[in-house]
Structure formats: C-alpha cells, structure tokens
mmCIF file of C-alpha atoms in Angstrom:
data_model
loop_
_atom_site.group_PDB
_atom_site.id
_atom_site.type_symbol
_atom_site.label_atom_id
_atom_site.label_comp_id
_atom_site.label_asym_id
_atom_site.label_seq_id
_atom_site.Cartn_x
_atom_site.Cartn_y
_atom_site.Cartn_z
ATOM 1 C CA UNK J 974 32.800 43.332 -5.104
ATOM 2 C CA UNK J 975 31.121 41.740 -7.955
ATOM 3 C CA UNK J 976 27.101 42.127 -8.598
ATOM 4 C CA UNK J 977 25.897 39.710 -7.047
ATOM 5 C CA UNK J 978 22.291 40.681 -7.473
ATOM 6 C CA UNK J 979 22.390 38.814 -10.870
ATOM 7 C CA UNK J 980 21.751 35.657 -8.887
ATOM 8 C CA UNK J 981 18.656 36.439 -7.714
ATOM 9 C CA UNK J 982 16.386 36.281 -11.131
ATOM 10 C CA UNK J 983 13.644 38.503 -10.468
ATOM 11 C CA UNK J 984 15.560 41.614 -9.581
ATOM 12 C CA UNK J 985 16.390 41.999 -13.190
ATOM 13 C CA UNK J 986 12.042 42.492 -13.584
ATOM 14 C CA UNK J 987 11.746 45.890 -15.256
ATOM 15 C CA UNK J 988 9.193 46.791 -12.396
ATOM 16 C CA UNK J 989 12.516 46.111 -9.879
ATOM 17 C CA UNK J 990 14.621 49.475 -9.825
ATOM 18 C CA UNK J 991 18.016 49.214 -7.880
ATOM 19 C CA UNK J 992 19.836 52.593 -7.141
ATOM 20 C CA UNK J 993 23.334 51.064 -5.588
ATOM 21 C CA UNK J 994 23.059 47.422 -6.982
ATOM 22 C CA UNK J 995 27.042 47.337 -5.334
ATOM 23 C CA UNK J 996 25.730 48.418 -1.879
ATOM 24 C CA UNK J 997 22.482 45.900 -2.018
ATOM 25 C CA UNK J 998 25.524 43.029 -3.014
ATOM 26 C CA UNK J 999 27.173 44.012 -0.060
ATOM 27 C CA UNK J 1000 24.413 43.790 2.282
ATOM 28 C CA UNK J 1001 23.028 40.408 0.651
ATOM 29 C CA UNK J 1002 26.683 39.013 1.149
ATOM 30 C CA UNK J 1003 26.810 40.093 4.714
ATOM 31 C CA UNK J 1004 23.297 38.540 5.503
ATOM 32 C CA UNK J 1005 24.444 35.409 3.602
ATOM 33 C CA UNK J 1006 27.504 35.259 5.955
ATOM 34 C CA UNK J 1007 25.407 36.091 9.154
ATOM 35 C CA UNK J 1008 22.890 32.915 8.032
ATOM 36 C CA UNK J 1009 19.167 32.628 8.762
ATOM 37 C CA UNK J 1010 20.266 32.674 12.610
ATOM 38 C CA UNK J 1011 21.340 36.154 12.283
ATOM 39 C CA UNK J 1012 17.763 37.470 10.179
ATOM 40 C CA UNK J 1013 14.422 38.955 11.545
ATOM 41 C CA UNK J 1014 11.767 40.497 9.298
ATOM 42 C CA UNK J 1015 10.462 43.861 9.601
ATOM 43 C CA UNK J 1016 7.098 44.800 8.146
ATOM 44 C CA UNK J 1017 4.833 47.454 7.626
ATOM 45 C CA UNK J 1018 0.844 45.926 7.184
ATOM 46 C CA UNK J 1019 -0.911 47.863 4.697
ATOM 47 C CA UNK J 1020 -0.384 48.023 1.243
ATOM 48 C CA UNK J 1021 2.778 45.830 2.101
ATOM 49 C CA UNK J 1022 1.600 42.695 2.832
ATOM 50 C CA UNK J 1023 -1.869 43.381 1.559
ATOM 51 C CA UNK J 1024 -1.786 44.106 -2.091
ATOM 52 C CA UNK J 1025 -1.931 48.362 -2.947
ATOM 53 C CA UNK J 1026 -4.989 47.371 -5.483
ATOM 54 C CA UNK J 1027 -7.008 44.503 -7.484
ATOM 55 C CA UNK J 1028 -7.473 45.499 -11.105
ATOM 56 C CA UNK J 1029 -6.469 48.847 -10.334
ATOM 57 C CA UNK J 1030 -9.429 48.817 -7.577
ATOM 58 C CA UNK J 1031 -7.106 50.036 -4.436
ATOM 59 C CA UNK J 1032 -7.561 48.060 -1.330
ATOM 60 C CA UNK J 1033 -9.019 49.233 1.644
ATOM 61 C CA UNK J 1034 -6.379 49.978 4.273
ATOM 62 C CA UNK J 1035 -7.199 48.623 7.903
ATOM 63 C CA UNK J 1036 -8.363 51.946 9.043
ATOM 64 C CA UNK J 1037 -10.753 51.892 5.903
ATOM 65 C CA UNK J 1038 -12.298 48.356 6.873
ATOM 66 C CA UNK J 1039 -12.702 49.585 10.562
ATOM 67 C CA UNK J 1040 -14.757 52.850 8.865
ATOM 68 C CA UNK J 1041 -16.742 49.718 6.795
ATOM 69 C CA UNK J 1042 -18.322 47.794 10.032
ATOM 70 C CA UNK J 1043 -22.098 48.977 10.018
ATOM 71 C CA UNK J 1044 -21.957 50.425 13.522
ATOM 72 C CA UNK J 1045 -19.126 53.019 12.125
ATOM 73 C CA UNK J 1046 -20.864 53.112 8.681
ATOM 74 C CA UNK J 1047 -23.887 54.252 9.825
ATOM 75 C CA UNK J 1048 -22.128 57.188 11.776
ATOM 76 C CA UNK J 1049 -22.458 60.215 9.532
ATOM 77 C CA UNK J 1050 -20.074 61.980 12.035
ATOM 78 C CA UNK J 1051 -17.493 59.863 12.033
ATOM 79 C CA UNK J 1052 -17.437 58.747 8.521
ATOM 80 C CA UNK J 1053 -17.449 62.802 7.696
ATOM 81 C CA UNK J 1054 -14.868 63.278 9.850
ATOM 82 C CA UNK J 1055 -12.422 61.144 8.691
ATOM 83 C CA UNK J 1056 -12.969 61.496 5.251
ATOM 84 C CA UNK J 1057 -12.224 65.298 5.948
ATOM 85 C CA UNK J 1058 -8.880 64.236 7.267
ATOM 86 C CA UNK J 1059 -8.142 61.449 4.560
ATOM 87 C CA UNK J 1060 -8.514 64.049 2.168
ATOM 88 C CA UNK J 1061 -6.136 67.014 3.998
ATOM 89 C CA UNK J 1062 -3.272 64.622 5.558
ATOM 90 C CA UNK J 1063 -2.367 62.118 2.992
ATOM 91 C CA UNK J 1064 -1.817 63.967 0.228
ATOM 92 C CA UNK J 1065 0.820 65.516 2.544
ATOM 93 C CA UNK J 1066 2.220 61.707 3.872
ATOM 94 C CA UNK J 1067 2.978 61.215 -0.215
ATOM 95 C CA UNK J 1068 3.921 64.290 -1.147
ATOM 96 C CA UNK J 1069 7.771 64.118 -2.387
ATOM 97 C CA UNK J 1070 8.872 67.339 -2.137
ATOM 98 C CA UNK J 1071 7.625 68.111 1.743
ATOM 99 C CA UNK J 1072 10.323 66.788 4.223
ATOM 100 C CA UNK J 1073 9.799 64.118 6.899
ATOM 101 C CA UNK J 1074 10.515 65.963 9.603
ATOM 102 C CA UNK J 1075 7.691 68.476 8.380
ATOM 103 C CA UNK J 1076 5.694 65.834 7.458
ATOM 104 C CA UNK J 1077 5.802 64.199 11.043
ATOM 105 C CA UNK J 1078 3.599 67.037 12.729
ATOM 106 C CA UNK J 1079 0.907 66.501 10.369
ATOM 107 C CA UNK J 1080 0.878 62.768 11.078
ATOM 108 C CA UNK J 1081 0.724 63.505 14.637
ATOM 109 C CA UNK J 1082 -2.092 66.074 13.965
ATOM 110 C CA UNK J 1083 -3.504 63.132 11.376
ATOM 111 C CA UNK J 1084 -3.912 60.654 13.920
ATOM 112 C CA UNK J 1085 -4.021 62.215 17.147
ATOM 113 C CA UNK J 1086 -7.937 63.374 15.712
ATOM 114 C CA UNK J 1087 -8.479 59.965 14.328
ATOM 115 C CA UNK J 1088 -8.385 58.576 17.923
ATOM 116 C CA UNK J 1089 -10.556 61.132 18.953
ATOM 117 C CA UNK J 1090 -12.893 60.620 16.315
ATOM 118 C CA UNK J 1091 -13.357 56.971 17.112
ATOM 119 C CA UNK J 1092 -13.843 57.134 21.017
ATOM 120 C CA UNK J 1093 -17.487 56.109 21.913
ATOM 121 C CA UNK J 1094 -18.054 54.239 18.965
ATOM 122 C CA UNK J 1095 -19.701 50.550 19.823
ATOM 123 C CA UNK J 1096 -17.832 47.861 17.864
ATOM 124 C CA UNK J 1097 -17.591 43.901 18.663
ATOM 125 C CA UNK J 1098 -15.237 41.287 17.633
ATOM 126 C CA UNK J 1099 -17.575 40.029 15.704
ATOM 127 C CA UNK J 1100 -18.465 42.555 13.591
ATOM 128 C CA UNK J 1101 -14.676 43.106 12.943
ATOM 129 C CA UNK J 1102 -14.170 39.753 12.291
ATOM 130 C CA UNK J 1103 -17.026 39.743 9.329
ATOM 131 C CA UNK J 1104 -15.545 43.069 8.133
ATOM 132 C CA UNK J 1105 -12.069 41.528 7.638
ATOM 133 C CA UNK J 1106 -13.872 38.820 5.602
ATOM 134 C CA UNK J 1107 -16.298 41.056 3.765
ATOM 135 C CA UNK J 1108 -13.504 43.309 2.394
ATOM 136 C CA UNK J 1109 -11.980 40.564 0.537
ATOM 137 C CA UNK J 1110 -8.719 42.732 1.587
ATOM 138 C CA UNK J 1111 -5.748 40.492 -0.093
ATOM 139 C CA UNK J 1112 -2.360 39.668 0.957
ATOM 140 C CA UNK J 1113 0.023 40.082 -1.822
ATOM 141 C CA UNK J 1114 0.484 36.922 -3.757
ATOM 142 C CA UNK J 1115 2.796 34.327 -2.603
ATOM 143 C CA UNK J 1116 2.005 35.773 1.078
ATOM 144 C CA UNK J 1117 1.109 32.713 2.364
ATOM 145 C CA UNK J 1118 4.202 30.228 1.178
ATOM 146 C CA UNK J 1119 6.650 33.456 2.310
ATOM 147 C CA UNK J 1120 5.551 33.588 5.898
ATOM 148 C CA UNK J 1121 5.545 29.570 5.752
ATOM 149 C CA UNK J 1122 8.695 29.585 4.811
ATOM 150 C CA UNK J 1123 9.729 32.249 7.407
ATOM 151 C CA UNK J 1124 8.041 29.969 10.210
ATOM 152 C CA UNK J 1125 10.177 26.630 9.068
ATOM 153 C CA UNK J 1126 13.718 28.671 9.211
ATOM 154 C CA UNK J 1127 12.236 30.381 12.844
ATOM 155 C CA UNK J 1128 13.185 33.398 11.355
ATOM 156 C CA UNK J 1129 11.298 36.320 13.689
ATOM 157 C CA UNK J 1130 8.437 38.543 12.035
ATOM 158 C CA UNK J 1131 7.182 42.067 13.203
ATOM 159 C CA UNK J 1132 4.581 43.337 11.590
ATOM 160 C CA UNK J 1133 4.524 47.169 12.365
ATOM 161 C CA UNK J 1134 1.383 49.003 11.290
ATOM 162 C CA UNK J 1135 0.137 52.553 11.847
ATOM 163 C CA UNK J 1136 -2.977 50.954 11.156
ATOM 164 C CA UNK J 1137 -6.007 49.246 12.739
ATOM 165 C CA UNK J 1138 -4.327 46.504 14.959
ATOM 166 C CA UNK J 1139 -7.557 44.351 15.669
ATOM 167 C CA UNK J 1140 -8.173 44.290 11.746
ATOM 168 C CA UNK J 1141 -4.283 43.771 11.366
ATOM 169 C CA UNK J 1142 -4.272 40.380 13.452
ATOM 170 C CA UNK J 1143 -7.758 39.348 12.164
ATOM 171 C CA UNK J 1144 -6.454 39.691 8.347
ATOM 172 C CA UNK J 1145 -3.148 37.682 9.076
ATOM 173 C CA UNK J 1146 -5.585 35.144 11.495
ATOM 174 C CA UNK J 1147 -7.963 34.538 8.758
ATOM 175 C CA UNK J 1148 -5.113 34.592 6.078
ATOM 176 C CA UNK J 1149 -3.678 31.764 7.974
ATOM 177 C CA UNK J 1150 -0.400 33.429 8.342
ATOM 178 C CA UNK J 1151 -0.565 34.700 12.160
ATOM 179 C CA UNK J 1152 1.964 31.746 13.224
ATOM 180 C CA UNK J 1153 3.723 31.356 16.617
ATOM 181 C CA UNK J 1154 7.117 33.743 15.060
ATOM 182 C CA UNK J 1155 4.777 36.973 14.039
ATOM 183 C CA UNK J 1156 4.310 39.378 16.547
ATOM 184 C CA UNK J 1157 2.493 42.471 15.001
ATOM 185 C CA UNK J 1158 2.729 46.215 16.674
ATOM 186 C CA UNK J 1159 -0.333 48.456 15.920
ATOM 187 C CA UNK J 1160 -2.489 50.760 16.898
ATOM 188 C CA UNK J 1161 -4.802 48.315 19.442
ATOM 189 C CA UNK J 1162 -8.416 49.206 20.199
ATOM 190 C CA UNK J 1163 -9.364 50.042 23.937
ATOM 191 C CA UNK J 1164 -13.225 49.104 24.973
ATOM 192 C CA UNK J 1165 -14.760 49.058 28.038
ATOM 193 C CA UNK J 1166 -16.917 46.262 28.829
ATOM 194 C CA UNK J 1167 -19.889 47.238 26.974
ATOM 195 C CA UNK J 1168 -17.634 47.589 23.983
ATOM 196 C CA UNK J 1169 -17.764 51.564 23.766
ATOM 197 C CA UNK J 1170 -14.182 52.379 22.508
ATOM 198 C CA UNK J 1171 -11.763 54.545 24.606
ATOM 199 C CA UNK J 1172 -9.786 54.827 22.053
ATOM 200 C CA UNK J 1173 -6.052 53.151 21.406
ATOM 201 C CA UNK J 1174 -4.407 51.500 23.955
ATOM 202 C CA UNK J 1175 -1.292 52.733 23.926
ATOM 203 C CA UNK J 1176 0.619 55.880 22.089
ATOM 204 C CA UNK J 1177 -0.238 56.155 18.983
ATOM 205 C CA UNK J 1178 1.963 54.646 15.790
ATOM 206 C CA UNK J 1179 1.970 56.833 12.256
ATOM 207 C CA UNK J 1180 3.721 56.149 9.293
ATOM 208 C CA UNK J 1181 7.126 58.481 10.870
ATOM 209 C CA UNK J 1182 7.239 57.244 13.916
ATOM 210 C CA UNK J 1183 7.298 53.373 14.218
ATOM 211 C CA UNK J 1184 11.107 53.332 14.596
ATOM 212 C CA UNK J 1185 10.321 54.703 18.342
ATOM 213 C CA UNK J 1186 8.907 51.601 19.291
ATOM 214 C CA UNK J 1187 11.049 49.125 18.582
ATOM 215 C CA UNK J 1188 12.271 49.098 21.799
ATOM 216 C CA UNK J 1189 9.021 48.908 23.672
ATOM 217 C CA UNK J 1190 8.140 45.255 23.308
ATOM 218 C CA UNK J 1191 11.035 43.904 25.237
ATOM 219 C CA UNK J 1192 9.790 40.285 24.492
ATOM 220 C CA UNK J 1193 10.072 40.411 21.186
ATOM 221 C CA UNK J 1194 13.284 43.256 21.531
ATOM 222 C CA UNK J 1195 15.010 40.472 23.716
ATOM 223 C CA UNK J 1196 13.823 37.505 20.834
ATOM 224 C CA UNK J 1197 15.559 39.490 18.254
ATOM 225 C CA UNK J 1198 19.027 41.157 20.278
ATOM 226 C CA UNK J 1199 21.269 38.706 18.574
ATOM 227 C CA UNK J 1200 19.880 39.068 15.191
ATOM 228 C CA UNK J 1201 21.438 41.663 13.321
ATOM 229 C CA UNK J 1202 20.533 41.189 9.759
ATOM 230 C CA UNK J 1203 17.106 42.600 8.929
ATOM 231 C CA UNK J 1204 14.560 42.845 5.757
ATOM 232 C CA UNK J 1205 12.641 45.688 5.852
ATOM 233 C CA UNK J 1206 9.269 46.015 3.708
ATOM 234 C CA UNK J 1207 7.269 48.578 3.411
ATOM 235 C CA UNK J 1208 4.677 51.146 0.639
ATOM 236 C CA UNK J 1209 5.842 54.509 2.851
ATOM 237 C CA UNK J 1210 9.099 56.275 2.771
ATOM 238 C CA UNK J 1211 9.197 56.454 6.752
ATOM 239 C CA UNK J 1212 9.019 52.519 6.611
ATOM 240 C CA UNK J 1213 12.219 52.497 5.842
ATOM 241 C CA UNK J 1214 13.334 53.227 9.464
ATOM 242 C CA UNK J 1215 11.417 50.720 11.642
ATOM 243 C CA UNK J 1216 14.282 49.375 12.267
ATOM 244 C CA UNK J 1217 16.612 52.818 13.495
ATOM 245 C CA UNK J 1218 15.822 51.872 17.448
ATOM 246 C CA UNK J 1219 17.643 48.423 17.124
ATOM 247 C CA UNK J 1220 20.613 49.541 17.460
ATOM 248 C CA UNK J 1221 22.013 45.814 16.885
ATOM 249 C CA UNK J 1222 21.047 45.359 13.292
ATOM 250 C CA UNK J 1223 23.974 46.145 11.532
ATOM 251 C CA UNK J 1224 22.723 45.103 8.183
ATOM 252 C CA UNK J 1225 19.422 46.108 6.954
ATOM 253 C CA UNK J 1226 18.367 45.071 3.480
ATOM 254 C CA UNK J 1227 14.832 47.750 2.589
ATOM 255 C CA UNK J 1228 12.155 46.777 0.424
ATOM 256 C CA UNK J 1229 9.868 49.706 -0.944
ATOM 257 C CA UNK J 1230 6.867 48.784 -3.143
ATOM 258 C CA UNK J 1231 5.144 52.020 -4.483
ATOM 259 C CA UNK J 1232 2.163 52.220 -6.448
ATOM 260 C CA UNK J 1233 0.580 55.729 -6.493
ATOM 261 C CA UNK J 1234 2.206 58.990 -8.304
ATOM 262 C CA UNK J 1235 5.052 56.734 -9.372
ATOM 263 C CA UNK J 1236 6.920 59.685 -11.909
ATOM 264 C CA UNK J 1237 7.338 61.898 -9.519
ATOM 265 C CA UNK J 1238 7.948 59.308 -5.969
ATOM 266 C CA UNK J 1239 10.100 56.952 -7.869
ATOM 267 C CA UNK J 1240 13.648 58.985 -7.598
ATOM 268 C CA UNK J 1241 12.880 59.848 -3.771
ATOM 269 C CA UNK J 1242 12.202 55.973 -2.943
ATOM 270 C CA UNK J 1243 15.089 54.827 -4.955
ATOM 271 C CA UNK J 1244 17.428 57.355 -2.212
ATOM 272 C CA UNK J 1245 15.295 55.324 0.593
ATOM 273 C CA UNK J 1246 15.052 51.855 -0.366
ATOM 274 C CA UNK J 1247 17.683 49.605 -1.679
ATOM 275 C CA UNK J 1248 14.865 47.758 -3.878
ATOM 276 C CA UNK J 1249 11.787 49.515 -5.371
ATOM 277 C CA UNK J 1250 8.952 47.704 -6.783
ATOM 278 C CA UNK J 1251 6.597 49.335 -9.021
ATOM 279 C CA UNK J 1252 3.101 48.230 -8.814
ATOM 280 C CA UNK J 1253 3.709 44.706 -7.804
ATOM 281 C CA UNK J 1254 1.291 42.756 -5.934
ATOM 282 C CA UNK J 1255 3.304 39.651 -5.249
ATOM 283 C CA UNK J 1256 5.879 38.581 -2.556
ATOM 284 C CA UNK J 1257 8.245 37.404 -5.608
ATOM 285 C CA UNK J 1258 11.006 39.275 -4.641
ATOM 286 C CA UNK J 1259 11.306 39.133 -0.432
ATOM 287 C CA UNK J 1260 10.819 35.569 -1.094
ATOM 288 C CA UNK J 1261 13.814 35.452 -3.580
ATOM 289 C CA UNK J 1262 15.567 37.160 -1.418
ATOM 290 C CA UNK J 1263 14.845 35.383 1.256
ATOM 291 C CA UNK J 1264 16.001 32.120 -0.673
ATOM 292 C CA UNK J 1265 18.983 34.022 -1.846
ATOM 293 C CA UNK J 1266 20.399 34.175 1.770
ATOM 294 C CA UNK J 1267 18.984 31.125 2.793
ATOM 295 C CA UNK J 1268 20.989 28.835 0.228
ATOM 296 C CA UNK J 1269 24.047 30.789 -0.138
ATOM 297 C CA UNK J 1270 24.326 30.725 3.760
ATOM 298 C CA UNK J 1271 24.107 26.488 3.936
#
C-alpha cells in the first residue's frame, strides 16, 4: 500500500512522529472506505482537549480546579492530602519503565483515597461554575471549529475522563462545545441536599481503566454499535484503550499528545499510538484527519 499519510499536510510537522506510517495508511484507508457513517470519537478530557500548558505554565487538570474552589481551598486537610498523593502516584502513572498492569494498583490506590478525601466537603454549582471560569483552563486551539465540525457530520463524541466530571461538562458548557452528539463519562460528584459530597457516583474511572466502561452507558453503547471506525485521543498511555470494550470497532486510528519527560516517554508512546504529538496545543492534526476521511470518503 502506498503512504498515504503524505496527503494529510501536517503529519509531516517535525513535532508529528509516526512509528508504522504503512499501518496508520491502512487504517486511514479503511475509515475512508467505512465513511463518516461508520466514525465515533473517543476522548480523554484533560490535557487532551484542554491544552497540557500556556507558555510553558501547565494547566490545571479538572481535579486541580475542583482543589481551587474556596470551600476546598481553604481545607488545609484536604489540600494536604492530595498534594501528598499528587506527589507519590503520578510520578508512577508517567513513569516508562513501570508496566501497566503494575501501574493499575497504584491508580486504584491513587483514586480510591481521592474519593475519600473529598467526602464531606460543601461545594455548589456555583462555585464550580466560577472555578471553571476563573482557571482560564483552555481547550486546545482549533477546539471549537473541530467539535463543530464533528456536530455537522453527526459524528458521535465520548469524552472519557478520569477526572472531575462536573468541571468536565462545565469546561465543554462554557467552551461552547457541549453539543447534542457529546456525551462525556467521568468521575460525577454525589451531594446530598445540603450539598455535602458523598463522594462519586458511580465506580470510579483512572487513567487504566476507562476501557471497562465502555459498555456501561448502553445509550450511547447502542448510538455507536454500528460504528466501527474510531479516533482515539488522548496525553496517557492507558488512553489508548478506551476503546478495547467495543468490541465492534474494527478500526481504531490513536492519537497521543505528550508533553512532559518527552526523551525518555517518546519511544514507549510511539509503540502505543499510531500518531504522537510533541508539545502541541492545537487540534491541527484530529481535525486534518478528520477532513482526510471526510473528503476521501465523498
């Protein structure tokens, strides 16, 4: 099969690094054959669709804005606490040379005390609402016009974050880009009806473990059965497998954009993703793609 990724102009950016650029041909043909009735999106939230920094100033993650609302601010427990765990489990999440199935118990371990650590704080929409716009947290550029576009070709959207979910969906609401086709799977807030928190509504999502749920919305599950084509985006190497539970997607095209420790993460994400993006902040290449399979499909 001949290369076809020379089509697609901003693959040949030297930030773009392409292990297999015969495999990622192959699965661009096959999406182009499928058509836009045949493709979903799969994303992770943060540091995906938000940018990873501004001006080398990282981002706060969703998590990170939560820990910003005054109520949690002001909670010298709770701020220590998860500081403390910041500072033990993600070094191990980025790590390169630890395996992801060793990985996966610290994750568990990671969050499981994060939920704890949160019940019986007080927190209101509102507050999380002006956090979300006090934290100036960015989507990457060209966000906006990509999930647009997305919306006009009814392509479906799942946004799959082991992050904050209420500062997930108020992001994408104020960002203008939660539209009717985005459906976003995170870790929810539970309150009673003074607005204590409870903790997370459901079982909780980590970076290695999304994949398990994609089965569990059987709304969206039953929106996407006939789509097997997928583009996968995501900063973390166990974003590459959100979409392992569908077992109809037959082709699945994975976007990795890395940012931090990129000498010694670089060879392990190439093995992952089929396109790696080093420190780019811009939806420039899912969009191309995107465009790719739209036009060569009409």
């Amino acid at each position: 099969m001949s290369d076809i990724t020379g089509e697609i102009k901003v693959l040949s950016r030297n930030n773009v690094h392409i292990k297999d650029r015969a495999n990622l041909s192959k699965i661009l043909q096959n999406m182009s054959l499928g058509g836009l009735g045949q493709l979903q999106v799969v994303s992770d939230f943060d540091k995906t669709i938000t940018k990873q920094h501004e001006n080398g100033v990282p981002h706060l993650s969703s998590f990170g804005i939560f820990s910003s609302i005054p109520s949690t601010a002001q909670n010298e427990i709770y701020q220590t606490t998860v500081k403390s765990l910041r500072q033990k489990y993600y070094p191990i999440e980025m790590d390169p040379h630890i395996s992801v199935e060793d990985k996966l118990k610290h994750m568990e371990m990671w969050w499981d005390l994060s939920e704890k650590a949160i019940r019986g704080l007080k927190v209101s929409q509102e507050e999380i609402d002006q956090a979300c716009l006090s934290s100036k947290s960015s989507l990457r550029d060209g966000s906006e016009e990509f999930f647009n576009c997305l919306f006009d070709s009814n392509i479906p959207v799942l946004v799959f974050s082991a992050g904050c979910g209420d500062i997930v969906l108020a992001i994408l609401k104020q960002s203008g880009v939660c539209l009717p086709n985005v459906k976003v799977i995170s870790n929810f807030l539970k309150f009673t009806e003074d607005g204590t928190i409870l903790g997370f509504k459901d079982k909780v999502i980590h970076v290695f473990n999304k994949n398990e749920y994609a089965l569990k919305d059987l709304d969206f599950y039953n929106e996407v059965a006939n789509r097997g084509n997928a583009i996968v985006m995501g900063d973390s190497l166990g974003d590459a497998q959100m979409t392992k539970g569908m077992a109809h997607c037959l082709n699945v095209l994975k976007i990795g954009f890395l940012y931090d420790h990129v000498e010694h993460n670089l060879p392990q994400y190439m093995d992952t993703f089929d396109i790696v993006l080093v420190d780019d902040q811009t939806m420039d290449v899912p969009r191309a793609v995107f465009e790719y399979i739209k036009n060569s499909s009409s």
